[in-house]
mmCIF file of C-alpha atoms in Angstrom:
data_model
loop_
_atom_site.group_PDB
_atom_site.id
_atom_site.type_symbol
_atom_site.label_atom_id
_atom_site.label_comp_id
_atom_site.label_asym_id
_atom_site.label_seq_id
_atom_site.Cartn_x
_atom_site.Cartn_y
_atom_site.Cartn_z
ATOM 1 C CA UNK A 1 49.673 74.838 -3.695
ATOM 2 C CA UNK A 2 50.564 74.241 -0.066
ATOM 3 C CA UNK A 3 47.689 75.916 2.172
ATOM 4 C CA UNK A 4 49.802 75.614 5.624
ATOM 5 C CA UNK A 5 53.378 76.455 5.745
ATOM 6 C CA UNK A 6 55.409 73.358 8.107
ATOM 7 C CA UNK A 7 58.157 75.766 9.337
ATOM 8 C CA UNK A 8 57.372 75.941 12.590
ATOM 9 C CA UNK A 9 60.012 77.629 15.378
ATOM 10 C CA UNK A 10 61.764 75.451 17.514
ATOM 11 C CA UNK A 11 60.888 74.929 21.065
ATOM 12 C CA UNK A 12 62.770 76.313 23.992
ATOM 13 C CA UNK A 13 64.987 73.542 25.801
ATOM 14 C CA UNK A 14 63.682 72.459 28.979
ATOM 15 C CA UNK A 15 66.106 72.696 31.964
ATOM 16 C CA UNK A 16 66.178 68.884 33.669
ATOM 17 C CA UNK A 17 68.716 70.110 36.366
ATOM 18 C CA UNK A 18 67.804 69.805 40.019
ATOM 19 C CA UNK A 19 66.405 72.134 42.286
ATOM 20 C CA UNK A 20 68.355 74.183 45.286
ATOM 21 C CA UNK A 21 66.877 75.081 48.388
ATOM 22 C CA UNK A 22 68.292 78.273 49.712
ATOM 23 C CA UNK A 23 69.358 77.750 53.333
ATOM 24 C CA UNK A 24 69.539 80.912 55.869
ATOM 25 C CA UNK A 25 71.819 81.034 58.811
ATOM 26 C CA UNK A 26 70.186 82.880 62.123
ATOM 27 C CA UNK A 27 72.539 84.268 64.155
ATOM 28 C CA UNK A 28 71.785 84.755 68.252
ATOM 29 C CA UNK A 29 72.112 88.178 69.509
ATOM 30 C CA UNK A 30 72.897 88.014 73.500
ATOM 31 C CA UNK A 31 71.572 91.142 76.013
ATOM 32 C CA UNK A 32 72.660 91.374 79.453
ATOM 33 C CA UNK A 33 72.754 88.377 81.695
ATOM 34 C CA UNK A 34 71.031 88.038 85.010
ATOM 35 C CA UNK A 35 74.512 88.858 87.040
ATOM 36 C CA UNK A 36 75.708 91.940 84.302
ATOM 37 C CA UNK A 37 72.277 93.371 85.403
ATOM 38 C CA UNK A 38 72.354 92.615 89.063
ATOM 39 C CA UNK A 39 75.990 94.183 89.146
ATOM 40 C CA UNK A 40 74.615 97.427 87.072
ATOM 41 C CA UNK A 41 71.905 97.690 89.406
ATOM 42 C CA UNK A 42 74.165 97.165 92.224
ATOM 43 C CA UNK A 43 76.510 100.636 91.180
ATOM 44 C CA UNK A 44 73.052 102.408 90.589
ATOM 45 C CA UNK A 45 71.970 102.637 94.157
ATOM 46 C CA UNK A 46 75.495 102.925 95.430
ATOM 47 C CA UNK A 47 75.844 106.521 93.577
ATOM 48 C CA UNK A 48 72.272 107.528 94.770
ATOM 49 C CA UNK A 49 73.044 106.126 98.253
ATOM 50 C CA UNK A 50 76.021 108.114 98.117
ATOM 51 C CA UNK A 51 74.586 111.543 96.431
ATOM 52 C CA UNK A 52 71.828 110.909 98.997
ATOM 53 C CA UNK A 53 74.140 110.951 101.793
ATOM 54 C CA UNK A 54 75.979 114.141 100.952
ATOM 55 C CA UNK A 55 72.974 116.207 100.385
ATOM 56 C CA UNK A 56 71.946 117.418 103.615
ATOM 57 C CA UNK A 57 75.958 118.671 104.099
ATOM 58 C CA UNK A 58 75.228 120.279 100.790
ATOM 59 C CA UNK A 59 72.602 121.234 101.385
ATOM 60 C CA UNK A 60 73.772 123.818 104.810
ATOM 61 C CA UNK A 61 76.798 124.933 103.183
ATOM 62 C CA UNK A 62 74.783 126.631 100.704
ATOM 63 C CA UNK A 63 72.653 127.684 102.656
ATOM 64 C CA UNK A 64 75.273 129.019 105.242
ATOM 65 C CA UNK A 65 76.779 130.869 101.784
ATOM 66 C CA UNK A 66 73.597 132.328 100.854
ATOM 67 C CA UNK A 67 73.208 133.806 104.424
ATOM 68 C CA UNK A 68 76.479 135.217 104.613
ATOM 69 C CA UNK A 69 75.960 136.990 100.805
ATOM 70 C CA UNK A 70 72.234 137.976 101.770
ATOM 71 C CA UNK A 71 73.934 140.102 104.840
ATOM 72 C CA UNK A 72 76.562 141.052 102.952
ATOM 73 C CA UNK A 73 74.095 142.915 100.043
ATOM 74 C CA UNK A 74 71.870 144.224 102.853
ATOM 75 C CA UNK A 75 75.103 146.234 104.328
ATOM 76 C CA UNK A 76 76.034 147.420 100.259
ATOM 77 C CA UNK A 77 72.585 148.760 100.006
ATOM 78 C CA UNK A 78 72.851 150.327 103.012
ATOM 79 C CA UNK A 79 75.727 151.768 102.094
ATOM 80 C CA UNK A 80 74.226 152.685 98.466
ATOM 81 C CA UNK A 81 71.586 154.583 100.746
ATOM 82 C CA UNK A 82 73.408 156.332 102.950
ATOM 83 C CA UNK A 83 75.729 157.648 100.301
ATOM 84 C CA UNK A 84 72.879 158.107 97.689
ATOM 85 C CA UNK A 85 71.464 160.868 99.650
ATOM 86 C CA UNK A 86 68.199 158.953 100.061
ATOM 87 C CA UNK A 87 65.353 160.341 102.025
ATOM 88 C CA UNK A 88 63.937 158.588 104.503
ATOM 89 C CA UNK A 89 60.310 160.030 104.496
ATOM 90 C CA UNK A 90 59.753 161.350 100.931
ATOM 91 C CA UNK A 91 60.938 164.490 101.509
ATOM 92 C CA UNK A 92 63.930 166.593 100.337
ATOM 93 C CA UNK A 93 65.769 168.038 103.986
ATOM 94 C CA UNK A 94 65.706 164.712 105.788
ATOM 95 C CA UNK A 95 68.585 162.678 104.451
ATOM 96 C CA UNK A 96 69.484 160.135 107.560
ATOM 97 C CA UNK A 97 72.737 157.739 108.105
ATOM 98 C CA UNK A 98 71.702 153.614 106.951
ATOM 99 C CA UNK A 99 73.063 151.100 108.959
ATOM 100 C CA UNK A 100 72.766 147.903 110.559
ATOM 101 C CA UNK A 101 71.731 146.232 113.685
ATOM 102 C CA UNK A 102 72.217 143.062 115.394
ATOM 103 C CA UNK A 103 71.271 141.943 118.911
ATOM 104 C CA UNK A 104 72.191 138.375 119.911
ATOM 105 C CA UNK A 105 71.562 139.087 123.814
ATOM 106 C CA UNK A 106 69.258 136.259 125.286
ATOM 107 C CA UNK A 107 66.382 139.053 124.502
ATOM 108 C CA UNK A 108 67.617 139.346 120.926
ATOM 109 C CA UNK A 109 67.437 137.104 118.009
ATOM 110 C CA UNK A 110 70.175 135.426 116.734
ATOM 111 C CA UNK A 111 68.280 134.382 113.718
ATOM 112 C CA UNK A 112 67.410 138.327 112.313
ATOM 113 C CA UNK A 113 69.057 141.490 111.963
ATOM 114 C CA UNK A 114 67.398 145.457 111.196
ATOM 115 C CA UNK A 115 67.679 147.371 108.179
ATOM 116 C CA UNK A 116 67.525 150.954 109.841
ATOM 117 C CA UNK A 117 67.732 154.426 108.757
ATOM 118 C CA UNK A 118 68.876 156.850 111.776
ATOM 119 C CA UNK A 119 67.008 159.573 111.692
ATOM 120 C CA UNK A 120 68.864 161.304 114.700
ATOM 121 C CA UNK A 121 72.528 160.661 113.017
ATOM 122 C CA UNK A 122 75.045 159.784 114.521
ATOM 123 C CA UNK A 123 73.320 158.147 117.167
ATOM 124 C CA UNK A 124 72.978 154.909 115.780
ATOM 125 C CA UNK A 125 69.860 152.646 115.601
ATOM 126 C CA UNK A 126 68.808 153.394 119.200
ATOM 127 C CA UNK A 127 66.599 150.786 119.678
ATOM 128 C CA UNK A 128 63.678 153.354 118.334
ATOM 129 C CA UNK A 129 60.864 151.015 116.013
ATOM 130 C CA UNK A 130 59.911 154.091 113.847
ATOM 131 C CA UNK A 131 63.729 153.607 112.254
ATOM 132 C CA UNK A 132 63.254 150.385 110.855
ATOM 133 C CA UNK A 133 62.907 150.167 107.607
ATOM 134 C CA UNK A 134 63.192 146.213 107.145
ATOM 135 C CA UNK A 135 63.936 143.231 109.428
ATOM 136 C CA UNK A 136 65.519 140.309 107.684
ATOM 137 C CA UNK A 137 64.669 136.609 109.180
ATOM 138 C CA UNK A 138 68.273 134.569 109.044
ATOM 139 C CA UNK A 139 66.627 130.822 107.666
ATOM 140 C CA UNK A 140 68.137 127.558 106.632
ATOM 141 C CA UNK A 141 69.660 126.417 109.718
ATOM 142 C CA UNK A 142 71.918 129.448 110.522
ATOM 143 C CA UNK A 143 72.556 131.513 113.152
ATOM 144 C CA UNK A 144 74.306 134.441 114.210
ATOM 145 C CA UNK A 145 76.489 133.071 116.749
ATOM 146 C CA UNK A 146 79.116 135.782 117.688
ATOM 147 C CA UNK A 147 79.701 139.615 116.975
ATOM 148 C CA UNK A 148 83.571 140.636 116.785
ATOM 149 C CA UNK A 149 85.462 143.703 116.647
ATOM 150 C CA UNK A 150 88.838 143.377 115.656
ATOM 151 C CA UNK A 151 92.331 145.734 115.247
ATOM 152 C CA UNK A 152 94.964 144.052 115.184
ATOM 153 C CA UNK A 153 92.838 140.806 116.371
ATOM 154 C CA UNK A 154 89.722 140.512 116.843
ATOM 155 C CA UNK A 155 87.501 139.878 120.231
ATOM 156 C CA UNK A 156 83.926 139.175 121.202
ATOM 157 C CA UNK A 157 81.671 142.565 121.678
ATOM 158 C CA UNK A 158 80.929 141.944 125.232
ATOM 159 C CA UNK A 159 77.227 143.523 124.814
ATOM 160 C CA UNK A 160 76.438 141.671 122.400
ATOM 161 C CA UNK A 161 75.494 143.805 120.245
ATOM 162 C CA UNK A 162 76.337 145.255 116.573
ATOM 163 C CA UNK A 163 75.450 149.025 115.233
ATOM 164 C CA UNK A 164 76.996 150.918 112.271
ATOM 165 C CA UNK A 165 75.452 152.749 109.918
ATOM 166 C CA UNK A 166 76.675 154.588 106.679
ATOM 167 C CA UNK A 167 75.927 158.508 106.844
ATOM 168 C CA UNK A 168 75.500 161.239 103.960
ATOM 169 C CA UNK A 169 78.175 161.571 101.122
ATOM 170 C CA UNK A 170 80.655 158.678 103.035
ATOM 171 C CA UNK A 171 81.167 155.312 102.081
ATOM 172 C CA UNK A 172 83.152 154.566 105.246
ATOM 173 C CA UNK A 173 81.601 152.534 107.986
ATOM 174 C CA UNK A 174 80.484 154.257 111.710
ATOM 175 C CA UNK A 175 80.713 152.175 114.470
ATOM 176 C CA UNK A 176 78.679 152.567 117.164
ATOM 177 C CA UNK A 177 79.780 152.426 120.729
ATOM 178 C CA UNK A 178 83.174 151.046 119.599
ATOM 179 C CA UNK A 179 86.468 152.037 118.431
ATOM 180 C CA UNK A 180 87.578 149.327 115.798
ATOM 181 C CA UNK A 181 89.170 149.102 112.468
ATOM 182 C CA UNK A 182 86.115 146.686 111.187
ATOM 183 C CA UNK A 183 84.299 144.380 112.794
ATOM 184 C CA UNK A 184 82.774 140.681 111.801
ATOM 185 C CA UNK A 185 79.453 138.949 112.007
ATOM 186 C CA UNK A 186 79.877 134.945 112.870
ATOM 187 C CA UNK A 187 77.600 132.589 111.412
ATOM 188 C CA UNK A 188 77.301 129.074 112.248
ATOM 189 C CA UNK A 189 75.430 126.328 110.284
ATOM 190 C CA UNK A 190 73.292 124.777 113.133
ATOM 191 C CA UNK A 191 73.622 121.253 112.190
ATOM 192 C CA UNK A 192 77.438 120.671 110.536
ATOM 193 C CA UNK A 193 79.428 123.631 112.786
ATOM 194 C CA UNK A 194 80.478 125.104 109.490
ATOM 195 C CA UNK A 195 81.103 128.615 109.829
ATOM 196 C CA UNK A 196 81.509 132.361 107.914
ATOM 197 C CA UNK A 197 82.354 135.441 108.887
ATOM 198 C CA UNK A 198 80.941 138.598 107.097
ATOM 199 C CA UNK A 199 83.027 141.667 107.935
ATOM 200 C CA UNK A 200 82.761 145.462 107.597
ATOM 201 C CA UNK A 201 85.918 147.378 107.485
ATOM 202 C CA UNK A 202 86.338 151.179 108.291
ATOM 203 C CA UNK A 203 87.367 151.871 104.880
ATOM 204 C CA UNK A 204 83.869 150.860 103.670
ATOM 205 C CA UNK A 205 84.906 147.577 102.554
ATOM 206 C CA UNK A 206 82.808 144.344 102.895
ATOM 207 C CA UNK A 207 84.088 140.938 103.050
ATOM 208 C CA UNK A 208 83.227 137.687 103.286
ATOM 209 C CA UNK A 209 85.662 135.299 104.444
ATOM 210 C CA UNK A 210 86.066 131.701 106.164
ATOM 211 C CA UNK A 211 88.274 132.822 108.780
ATOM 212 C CA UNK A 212 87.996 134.724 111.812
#
């Protein structure tokens, strides 16, 4: 009787082959050289130099726009007024003529204009201080540097001086102290010489324009 059985499983096999190192390749990745950079730099400040340079010109020719559309709103809501049957002192008989009023004389300012309500229509702004309702400051470099009134051309007011006013129920224009078809407000930037031109008509209308 056999105690221990001699069938024993057979061994693995035993690899004898070499072993292989595994080898890796790197690769260089390049950036920007010293020149690429010094040439991308270089384009850099020529566009800010050059944005830089235009931006005071920019700069007045908005602000010579902006002007010209600030007057232009101020005469349509004078208009709106003087049509709208607004009341000049809250109560419900006294319904005066809005208008407009610009004195460039060397006592004037060619840098505001009045906001006026005429309460002794159609006499015009008058010069009186109890008709002003709002004076406007003219800012950014611009000034009012000529007052037209034109037909079929147009020529300097000699006085120097601008009144018209809108009166009750009318959206046409009064001029006063001159017969005219419209007439035309000059601005002027004061440091490029650009210019615009806002212009009442007769009819009501208001324009601004680049021409004379």
């Amino acid at each position: 009787m056999k105690l221990f059985s001699t069938n024993y499983p057979p061994r693995p096999a035993i690899r004898t082959g070499k072993l292989q190192a595994t080898s890796y390749k790197l690769e260089a990745v390049f950036g920007f050289s010293l020149i690429e950079m010094l040439v991308v730099i270089s384009i850099f400040l020529i566009m800010t130099l050059v944005v830089l340079s235009n931006m005071p010109a920019f700069r007045d020719k908005t602000a010579l726009q902006l002007v010209a559309q600030e007057i232009s709103v101020t005469i349509r809501q004078a208009q709106i007024y003087g049509i709208g049957t607004r009341s000049s002192s809250g109560g419900t008989t006294n319904f005066p003529s809005y208008g407009l009023y610009f004195d460039i004389t060397p006592s004037g300012d060619r840098r505001s204009f009045i906001l006026y309500a005429d309460k002794n229509s159609p006499a015009g702004f008058g010069g009186d201080s109890a008709n002003v309702i709002e004076r406007f400051v003219v800012r950014g470099g611009v000034d009012i540097t000529n007052l037209y009134a034109c037909d079929s051309s147009c020529s300097s007011i000699s006085s120097n001086l601008l009144d018209f006013s809108f009166q009750r129920f009318y959206p046409d224009a009064e001029f006063t102290g001159i017969t005219a078809s419209s007439v035309k407000v000059e601005l002027q930037s004061a440091r490029t010489g650009d210019k615009k031109f806002v212009e009442v008509r007769k009819s009501g209308q208001i324009l601004v324009t680049d021409n004379l």
